[in-house]
Each structure stands twice: as C-alpha cells, then as structure tokens.
Amino acid sequence: MKNQHLDSKTSSTLSRVFQARILIFGLLLVTIFGSQLAFADVFVPLHEYLGYFDSNGVYTVVGNVKNENNFAVIPTITVSVIDDSKTISKTIEHVPIASVKEIPFKIKFPEIKSNIPVLINPELTFEKTITNEVPIQIIYDKTLVKHDDGHISGRIQNTGNETVYFPKIFAVVHGYENVLDITQNVEYIEKIEPGEILDFTMYPDPSITEDVFYYSCFAPVDTTVIPVTAKKNGGDFDFRYDSGAWYSAAKFDESGTTMTMRGYNSYPLETYANFEFAPISGNEKFSVTINDKPIEFIQSIDEMGFWHVAFTVGPQSQGILKISGFEKGLPPELPTIPVWIKQNADWWSTKQITDSEFLEGIDFLFEKQILSVPTRDVISESQWRIPSWVQTPASWWYEEKISDEQFLNIIENLVKREIILV
C-alpha cells in the first residue's frame, strides 16, 4: 500500500522491505525470532507472546495460538504472571481453530500491582473437535489502510453459502521489530449474509499507537466470549460477555440481586457490550447504570434460554457498571437441548409442522456443536431431507421414553449415514 506511514528513523532500504510486507497484510510471517512454546502441532510462538501495561495501567497479556494439525482443535490457554511473590493465573477456553489456522488471544490482569510483573510461558492443552472454517475473508485491496494514528480499516466478505452471526476479526499488531498487541474490530456485527461485504475498523491500545508498523495474521471467528465467575449467595455464578470494552472485578451485593464491574473502553470510537446470564426463574427484569446513571439497554433471551443484556459503550470511557434485577440464589442446571426443539419434535411427529421446520432445530444443534458428525457437509436448506419413520423416535423422545442422549445418538447416526440430510 503506497500510503503507509513509516517512522522517520527507518532507513529507506528497510522502508522498502517492510512496505512490501504491508502489501500482504494477514499472511503468516515464517521468520521465527524466538523458540516456540513446544515442538507440537498446536502451540503459542513465544515471539508473539508478551505482556504490557495498557493505557489504563492494566497489565495485559497477548498471544497467538497456531494449529498445524489436519483437524480442528479447541485450545485451552493458561497464562500465569508473578506479581511480587504471588502467582496469578487465568485460563481461557478459546473458540475452535480450523486446520492450519491461528487465533490470537488477549487477557487482562487488573490484579497486578507491581511495576515489574514476570510473565511465565503459557500452558496449552487442546482437544480435537469438528468445525467448519469461518467463510469470511479479508479483502486485500486499496480499502485496507493503516492510518497515520496506527489504526487500520478495511472490508470483509462472507464467501460462504450461509449467514455468519456475530463475527469478529482478530489481528496481530506489529512494531518495527516485535509484536505489540492483539486487537479486534470495534464494530458490533450482528450478521453477515452470503456474498455481503462489510467495513471493519481496528485500533491498537493507545499506549502503543505511535509504534504500530503493520498488522498480520487476520483471524475471523464467528463467536468468542469472555467467561467470568462471581461469588453469589454462597456459590459461583458463571456468566459471559462479548464486548469491545473490558470488564473486571465482578461482584454481587449481599442480597445477590445487583452485580457491579469496572469497565473501560480505550478505543476512540463507540463500541458495544453484550452480557449473557443463565436465568434463575426466567422472569428477571434488569436495569443498568454506569457510574450510577441509568443507560439505555436491550434485554432479550436467546434460543438456549439465556438472558442477554446489551448496550453501547462510549469512546474512551470508563466507570462502574451496575446491573440490577437478578433473583436471589443460583441458576438451576439448564438442559443441553433447548425446550423449543423438544416441543418441535412433538409437533413434527403429529404432523403439525413441516420437515424443514423440524430440521431447523436439528441444524441448530449442529451449529451449537451439541451434535457433531465428522463427514457432515453443509448443504442448502432446499436439499434438507428426513424420512417420515423418524417421527416415531421423535415422539418417544418428547414423551421421555428415550433420553436426550439416546435421541441425539439416533440423529447423529442417521446424519452420518446420510439418511437425514441437514
């Protein structure tokens, strides 16, 4: 890209070399500046693993997981930091990584108090999984621009045949000689239709803006959230959030009905936050404040029965988030299969809904990886097929004559044998 801004101290020879690299954003650089985490097919290269203090003074660890297997994996990364004599560890289970792909990660450590924390090499485990590569591509043309202030803007396209919901784009941010940060698009993208092209923008942390040289390793994912656990009414309350902002120090009041968190958005643009809570009764009615001032938000419930509380976050803002309206106690264990799919089985077995309407629920189970078949190919809805005799086990399942596991095994087997096409 001819309009790249380079540091004035960089020699003209090096400028030409690195400008050529900037022309191919997103290609994996094969030069290794340090040893890898391990001689394995799933690893974190240590030259792409570092810690730094962000613009809000929060110690931040970033890295990049690479999968060189011929199958997809779900990585679990444990990051540990020594703060004085205390070791603080955090573990995240990342989203699935397709074969020969990579996914960056970022973890915040607001607990760090010293000025010289020691970052320990990460621990990485993984499990084999079934997943399709997210059909989103970065468009490498003149619209992909790194601006003088260090941020990048560009376009993505859905090159597949199905709608992708809640996609994100991650990237590695490089300085002149080293990795600086991991960043993501700041826009909230609800969905991208087949063939659709959307704009995206990425900002590095303000603390390293002046040192940004180029971006690489663009990684599209269709879902990623941050897990959080807070003490509530004598037990652990697990929840998740998806946001361009960061939240920490979640805690409930003594009644267990109000939760507070510290949040901040270092980007100079408005971003979003979407919190997901397991229901206790299903009748919760939430309210949200920032620094004790009410804000507009949307409360909704998803197909799995989880509450969502979503709102916009102002540019370069920080404050105390307070969400009220939780009911006392802890959530009951939710069923693996949503109730509406089991109800659909009854309606389909009694011919109250069509084959395609029932198969929408089965397809949903594959999307959520509740069902998985190694050889399953995604086909268009017009080609979906299910024989009528499957109505009998569907009826047994609704009447609880067979268990959830037995019914899922039946469906998986029939899809694997291509008796059911979905």
XYZ file of C-alpha atoms in Angstrom:
422
model
C 0.000 0.000 0.000
C 1.652 3.221 -1.135
C 0.262 5.456 1.591
C 1.764 3.615 4.576
C 3.260 5.916 7.191
C 6.746 4.803 8.324
C 8.920 6.000 11.237
C 11.254 8.776 10.112
C 14.204 6.988 11.704
C 13.725 3.929 9.452
C 16.218 3.769 6.633
C 14.953 3.958 3.074
C 16.135 0.397 2.395
C 14.201 -1.040 5.339
C 11.206 1.097 4.397
C 11.001 -0.551 1.002
C 11.314 -4.012 2.531
C 8.594 -3.506 5.102
C 6.296 -1.615 2.761
C 6.333 -4.738 0.606
C 5.292 -6.747 3.642
C 2.472 -4.346 4.368
C 1.089 -5.065 0.902
C 0.259 -8.601 2.044
C -1.485 -7.976 5.370
C -2.589 -11.116 7.060
C -0.044 -13.525 5.574
C 1.761 -15.558 8.193
C 5.361 -14.472 8.655
C 7.565 -17.553 8.654
C 10.599 -15.918 10.234
C 10.808 -17.087 13.852
C 12.550 -14.681 16.233
C 12.368 -16.980 19.216
C 11.637 -20.513 20.239
C 8.118 -21.920 20.180
C 6.183 -22.949 23.249
C 6.737 -26.606 22.392
C 7.540 -28.840 19.464
C 3.887 -29.618 18.903
C 1.203 -29.189 16.273
C -0.705 -26.709 18.470
C 1.475 -24.041 20.041
C 1.955 -20.420 21.075
C 5.056 -18.899 19.410
C 6.937 -17.059 22.138
C 7.860 -14.179 19.831
C 4.103 -13.499 19.630
C 3.543 -13.777 23.382
C 4.096 -10.754 25.616
C 2.763 -8.628 28.428
C 2.472 -4.840 28.665
C 0.646 -2.148 30.636
C -2.223 -0.693 28.621
C -3.254 2.947 28.505
C -5.321 2.474 31.678
C -2.417 0.924 33.581
C -3.830 -2.625 33.397
C -1.314 -5.396 32.771
C -2.292 -7.110 29.524
C -1.039 -10.393 28.067
C -1.425 -11.179 24.369
C -0.540 -14.196 22.270
C -1.397 -16.227 19.208
C -2.384 -19.920 19.092
C -1.412 -21.795 15.930
C -2.923 -25.117 14.834
C -0.806 -27.068 12.339
C -2.878 -30.246 12.511
C -5.091 -31.547 9.721
C -8.073 -31.294 12.072
C -9.736 -28.569 14.130
C -8.989 -28.120 17.831
C -10.365 -26.269 20.848
C -7.385 -24.751 22.722
C -7.290 -24.029 26.439
C -4.639 -21.479 27.402
C -3.425 -20.828 30.946
C -1.483 -17.597 31.449
C 0.430 -17.008 34.688
C 2.073 -13.827 35.962
C 4.271 -13.445 39.051
C 3.349 -10.253 40.903
C 5.987 -9.779 43.627
C 5.918 -13.249 45.219
C 2.321 -14.093 44.224
C 1.434 -16.054 41.080
C -1.812 -15.061 39.355
C -3.172 -17.444 36.720
C -6.086 -17.189 34.301
C -7.395 -19.859 31.954
C -9.496 -19.378 28.836
C -11.053 -21.953 26.530
C -10.832 -20.344 23.124
C -13.090 -20.867 20.124
C -12.340 -23.782 17.762
C -9.384 -23.306 15.409
C -9.697 -24.865 11.974
C -6.842 -26.874 10.465
C -3.684 -24.858 9.681
C -5.168 -21.674 11.139
C -4.421 -19.401 14.079
C -6.346 -17.325 16.607
C -4.937 -14.507 18.761
C -5.945 -14.022 22.400
C -5.765 -11.258 24.982
C -6.130 -11.475 28.773
C -6.281 -8.575 31.249
C -4.781 -8.737 34.751
C -6.170 -5.777 36.744
C -4.986 -7.572 39.910
C -1.332 -6.861 39.081
C 0.036 -4.180 41.438
C 3.813 -4.164 40.894
C 5.599 -2.316 38.106
C 7.719 -5.302 37.050
C 5.491 -8.399 36.804
C 7.106 -11.558 35.445
C 5.243 -13.300 32.619
C 5.596 -17.097 32.668
C 5.457 -19.147 29.472
C 1.861 -20.184 28.744
C 0.443 -23.639 29.321
C -1.589 -25.001 26.412
C -3.852 -28.010 26.091
C -6.342 -28.810 23.357
C -8.989 -31.252 22.310
C -9.861 -32.419 18.835
C -13.171 -31.130 17.527
C -15.332 -30.847 14.418
C -15.733 -27.397 12.936
C -16.039 -25.709 9.572
C -13.737 -22.853 8.695
C -15.498 -19.494 9.078
C -16.164 -18.369 5.463
C -15.042 -14.781 5.983
C -12.132 -13.261 4.091
C -10.260 -10.018 4.426
C -10.349 -8.054 1.157
C -6.756 -7.144 0.297
C -7.143 -4.089 -1.889
C -6.765 -0.323 -1.599
C -9.530 -0.173 1.008
C -7.258 -1.935 3.533
C -5.438 1.035 5.031
C -3.213 1.549 8.049
C -3.731 5.146 9.082
C -1.187 7.598 10.488
C -2.613 7.244 14.003
C -1.930 3.476 13.964
C -5.452 2.137 13.401
C -6.488 0.082 10.382
C -9.695 -0.004 8.363
C -10.804 -2.410 5.692
C -13.545 -4.723 4.452
C -14.551 -8.330 4.982
C -16.695 -10.586 2.797
C -18.751 -13.687 3.535
C -17.540 -16.107 0.857
C -19.733 -18.998 2.030
C -23.319 -20.057 1.412
C -24.729 -19.390 4.880
C -25.197 -16.373 7.111
C -22.487 -15.927 9.763
C -23.744 -14.462 13.036
C -21.734 -12.243 15.384
C -18.418 -12.468 13.517
C -15.211 -10.969 14.857
C -11.871 -10.281 13.256
C -8.661 -10.576 15.275
C -5.196 -9.441 14.199
C -1.623 -9.245 15.458
C -0.229 -5.702 15.716
C 3.486 -5.384 14.906
C 6.045 -2.729 15.667
C 9.268 -2.222 13.760
C 10.887 -5.407 15.120
C 8.410 -7.036 17.502
C 4.778 -7.824 18.257
C 2.995 -5.048 20.163
C -0.620 -6.074 20.699
C -3.601 -8.189 19.673
C -6.648 -6.277 18.511
C -10.157 -6.858 17.141
C -12.808 -4.980 15.175
C -14.568 -2.366 17.270
C -17.888 -2.582 15.407
C -20.724 -4.793 16.602
C -21.607 -7.063 13.668
C -24.832 -8.985 14.202
C -24.542 -10.968 10.979
C -23.047 -11.054 7.503
C -25.026 -12.626 4.670
C -23.506 -14.789 1.886
C -21.617 -12.534 -0.520
C -22.121 -9.467 1.694
C -19.235 -7.037 2.222
C -18.926 -5.071 5.473
C -16.474 -2.471 6.760
C -14.361 -3.060 9.847
C -12.023 -0.937 11.954
C -9.305 -1.957 14.399
C -7.495 0.183 16.949
C -4.395 -0.753 18.922
C -4.158 0.196 22.571
C -3.374 3.939 22.828
C -0.209 3.150 24.802
C 1.488 1.709 21.697
C -0.164 3.731 18.911
C 2.991 5.558 17.813
C 4.951 2.298 17.453
C 2.500 0.448 15.160
C 4.118 -0.623 11.900
C 1.789 -3.193 10.353
C -0.938 -5.794 11.042
C -0.866 -9.502 10.241
C -2.489 -12.884 10.981
C -6.083 -11.736 10.483
C -8.326 -14.399 12.005
C -12.123 -14.389 11.515
C -14.234 -16.181 14.123
C -17.997 -16.483 14.402
C -18.229 -16.304 18.189
C -15.948 -15.565 21.096
C -16.812 -14.519 24.623
C -15.001 -13.906 27.888
C -16.003 -16.155 30.805
C -16.349 -14.625 34.281
C -17.162 -16.103 37.686
C -18.509 -14.043 40.603
C -19.484 -15.118 44.112
C -23.253 -15.025 44.610
C -25.346 -16.216 47.565
C -22.649 -18.589 48.772
C -21.811 -20.107 45.384
C -20.232 -19.412 41.986
C -22.239 -17.539 39.372
C -20.761 -18.120 35.905
C -21.560 -15.742 33.065
C -20.001 -14.473 29.843
C -19.688 -11.243 27.931
C -18.769 -10.143 24.418
C -17.504 -6.596 24.042
C -15.015 -4.220 22.511
C -14.566 -2.895 26.063
C -13.047 -4.710 29.049
C -14.682 -5.543 32.390
C -13.173 -6.786 35.643
C -13.732 -7.203 39.411
C -17.276 -8.571 39.137
C -19.047 -8.869 42.485
C -22.586 -9.151 43.834
C -24.091 -7.344 46.793
C -25.127 -9.304 49.888
C -28.625 -9.940 48.530
C -27.246 -11.376 45.292
C -29.529 -9.152 43.214
C -27.071 -6.481 41.986
C -23.736 -7.005 40.276
C -21.038 -4.376 39.786
C -17.999 -4.433 37.485
C -15.318 -1.969 36.497
C -15.283 -1.320 32.751
C -13.351 0.756 30.271
C -13.134 1.357 26.536
C -9.729 2.572 25.367
C -10.844 2.987 21.724
C -11.629 6.469 20.353
C -14.839 5.018 18.878
C -18.123 3.830 20.337
C -18.233 0.067 20.849
C -20.657 -2.441 22.420
C -21.163 -4.854 25.316
C -23.363 -7.958 25.396
C -23.661 -9.863 28.702
C -25.095 -13.395 28.862
C -26.651 -14.690 32.097
C -28.223 -18.017 32.949
C -31.802 -17.454 34.210
C -32.843 -18.277 37.761
C -36.606 -18.073 37.287
C -36.784 -16.725 33.738
C -38.745 -13.701 34.983
C -35.795 -11.399 35.687
C -36.155 -7.756 34.731
C -32.799 -5.987 34.637
C -31.704 -2.366 34.947
C -28.279 -0.960 34.010
C -26.320 2.062 35.215
C -22.848 3.463 34.525
C -21.465 5.455 37.451
C -24.987 5.294 38.941
C -26.570 6.929 35.871
C -29.213 4.853 34.012
C -28.362 3.953 30.412
C -30.382 2.524 27.551
C -30.012 -1.230 27.016
C -31.751 -4.169 25.390
C -32.797 -7.254 27.352
C -33.501 -10.386 25.326
C -33.438 -14.164 25.610
C -31.675 -16.482 23.146
C -32.583 -19.895 21.742
C -30.769 -21.670 24.578
C -32.795 -19.802 27.210
C -30.043 -17.404 28.362
C -30.650 -13.751 29.126
C -28.741 -11.103 27.168
C -28.183 -7.540 28.351
C -26.685 -5.388 25.581
C -25.765 -1.701 25.356
C -23.366 0.688 23.647
C -20.150 1.879 25.299
C -18.901 5.424 24.754
C -15.489 6.168 23.215
C -12.516 6.291 25.629
C -14.816 5.864 28.602
C -14.530 4.097 31.930
C -16.660 3.660 35.017
C -18.570 1.321 37.299
C -21.150 -0.846 35.552
C -24.054 -1.911 37.746
C -26.640 -4.465 36.604
C -29.619 -4.966 38.929
C -32.588 -7.293 38.731
C -31.004 -10.667 39.417
C -33.024 -13.005 41.579
C -31.592 -14.479 44.758
C -29.852 -17.832 44.598
C -28.045 -19.590 41.777
C -29.377 -20.712 38.377
C -30.674 -24.263 38.029
C -28.861 -26.519 35.594
C -30.228 -25.836 32.126
C -30.964 -28.700 29.720
C -28.428 -29.328 26.964
C -31.171 -29.220 24.336
C -33.463 -26.170 24.273
C -37.073 -26.860 25.210
C -38.346 -25.476 21.896
C -36.526 -28.201 19.919
C -38.111 -30.931 22.024
C -41.506 -29.289 21.519
C -40.843 -29.218 17.770
C -40.253 -32.984 17.889
C -43.770 -33.496 19.235
C -45.338 -31.153 16.694
C -43.433 -32.793 13.836
C -44.327 -36.340 14.967
C -48.022 -35.299 14.979
C -47.622 -33.507 11.599
C -48.291 -30.022 12.999
C -45.102 -28.589 11.459
C -43.179 -29.376 8.246
C -39.991 -31.403 7.823
C -37.947 -28.251 7.204
C -39.264 -26.587 10.368
C -38.204 -29.591 12.455
C -34.829 -29.804 10.706
C -34.162 -26.153 11.561
C -33.925 -27.298 15.172
C -31.619 -30.192 14.262
C -29.417 -27.828 12.251
C -29.300 -25.519 15.285
C -27.892 -28.405 17.373
C -25.073 -28.805 14.849
C -24.380 -25.058 14.846
C -24.057 -25.093 18.650
C -21.902 -28.262 18.459
C -24.378 -30.179 20.610
C -24.397 -32.615 17.674
C -21.357 -33.382 15.528
C -20.642 -35.684 12.599
C -17.109 -35.808 11.128
C -18.194 -36.224 7.496
C -21.169 -33.869 7.536
C -21.235 -31.416 4.652
C -23.246 -28.227 4.955
C -25.983 -28.173 2.310
C -28.658 -25.670 1.380
C -31.995 -25.759 3.168
C -33.776 -26.717 -0.054
C -31.887 -30.044 -0.019
C -32.780 -30.977 3.572
C -34.301 -34.458 3.883
C -35.708 -36.587 6.696
C -37.707 -39.852 6.360
C -41.142 -39.948 7.981
C -40.326 -43.030 10.096
C -38.051 -40.851 12.273
C -41.288 -39.417 13.697
C -41.543 -42.488 15.931
C -38.281 -41.921 17.893
C -39.056 -38.181 17.904
C -42.367 -38.957 19.610
C -40.645 -41.312 22.076
C -38.159 -38.567 22.907
C -40.866 -35.970 23.612
C -42.725 -38.471 25.808
C -39.425 -39.211 27.630
C -39.475 -42.871 26.642
C -35.897 -42.371 25.464
C -33.288 -39.989 26.881
C -31.762 -36.893 25.290
C -28.544 -38.826 24.750
C -30.334 -41.711 23.024
C -32.195 -39.365 20.693
C -29.016 -37.419 19.842
C -27.220 -40.691 19.083
C -30.042 -41.677 16.713
C -29.867 -38.348 14.872
C -26.059 -38.355 14.667
C -26.071 -41.879 13.276
C -28.705 -41.089 10.643
C -26.891 -37.927 9.541
C -23.583 -39.797 9.363
C -25.221 -42.424 7.129
C -26.845 -39.592 5.095
C -30.351 -40.915 5.790
C -31.029 -37.453 7.218
C -29.601 -34.520 5.248
C -29.359 -31.221 7.057
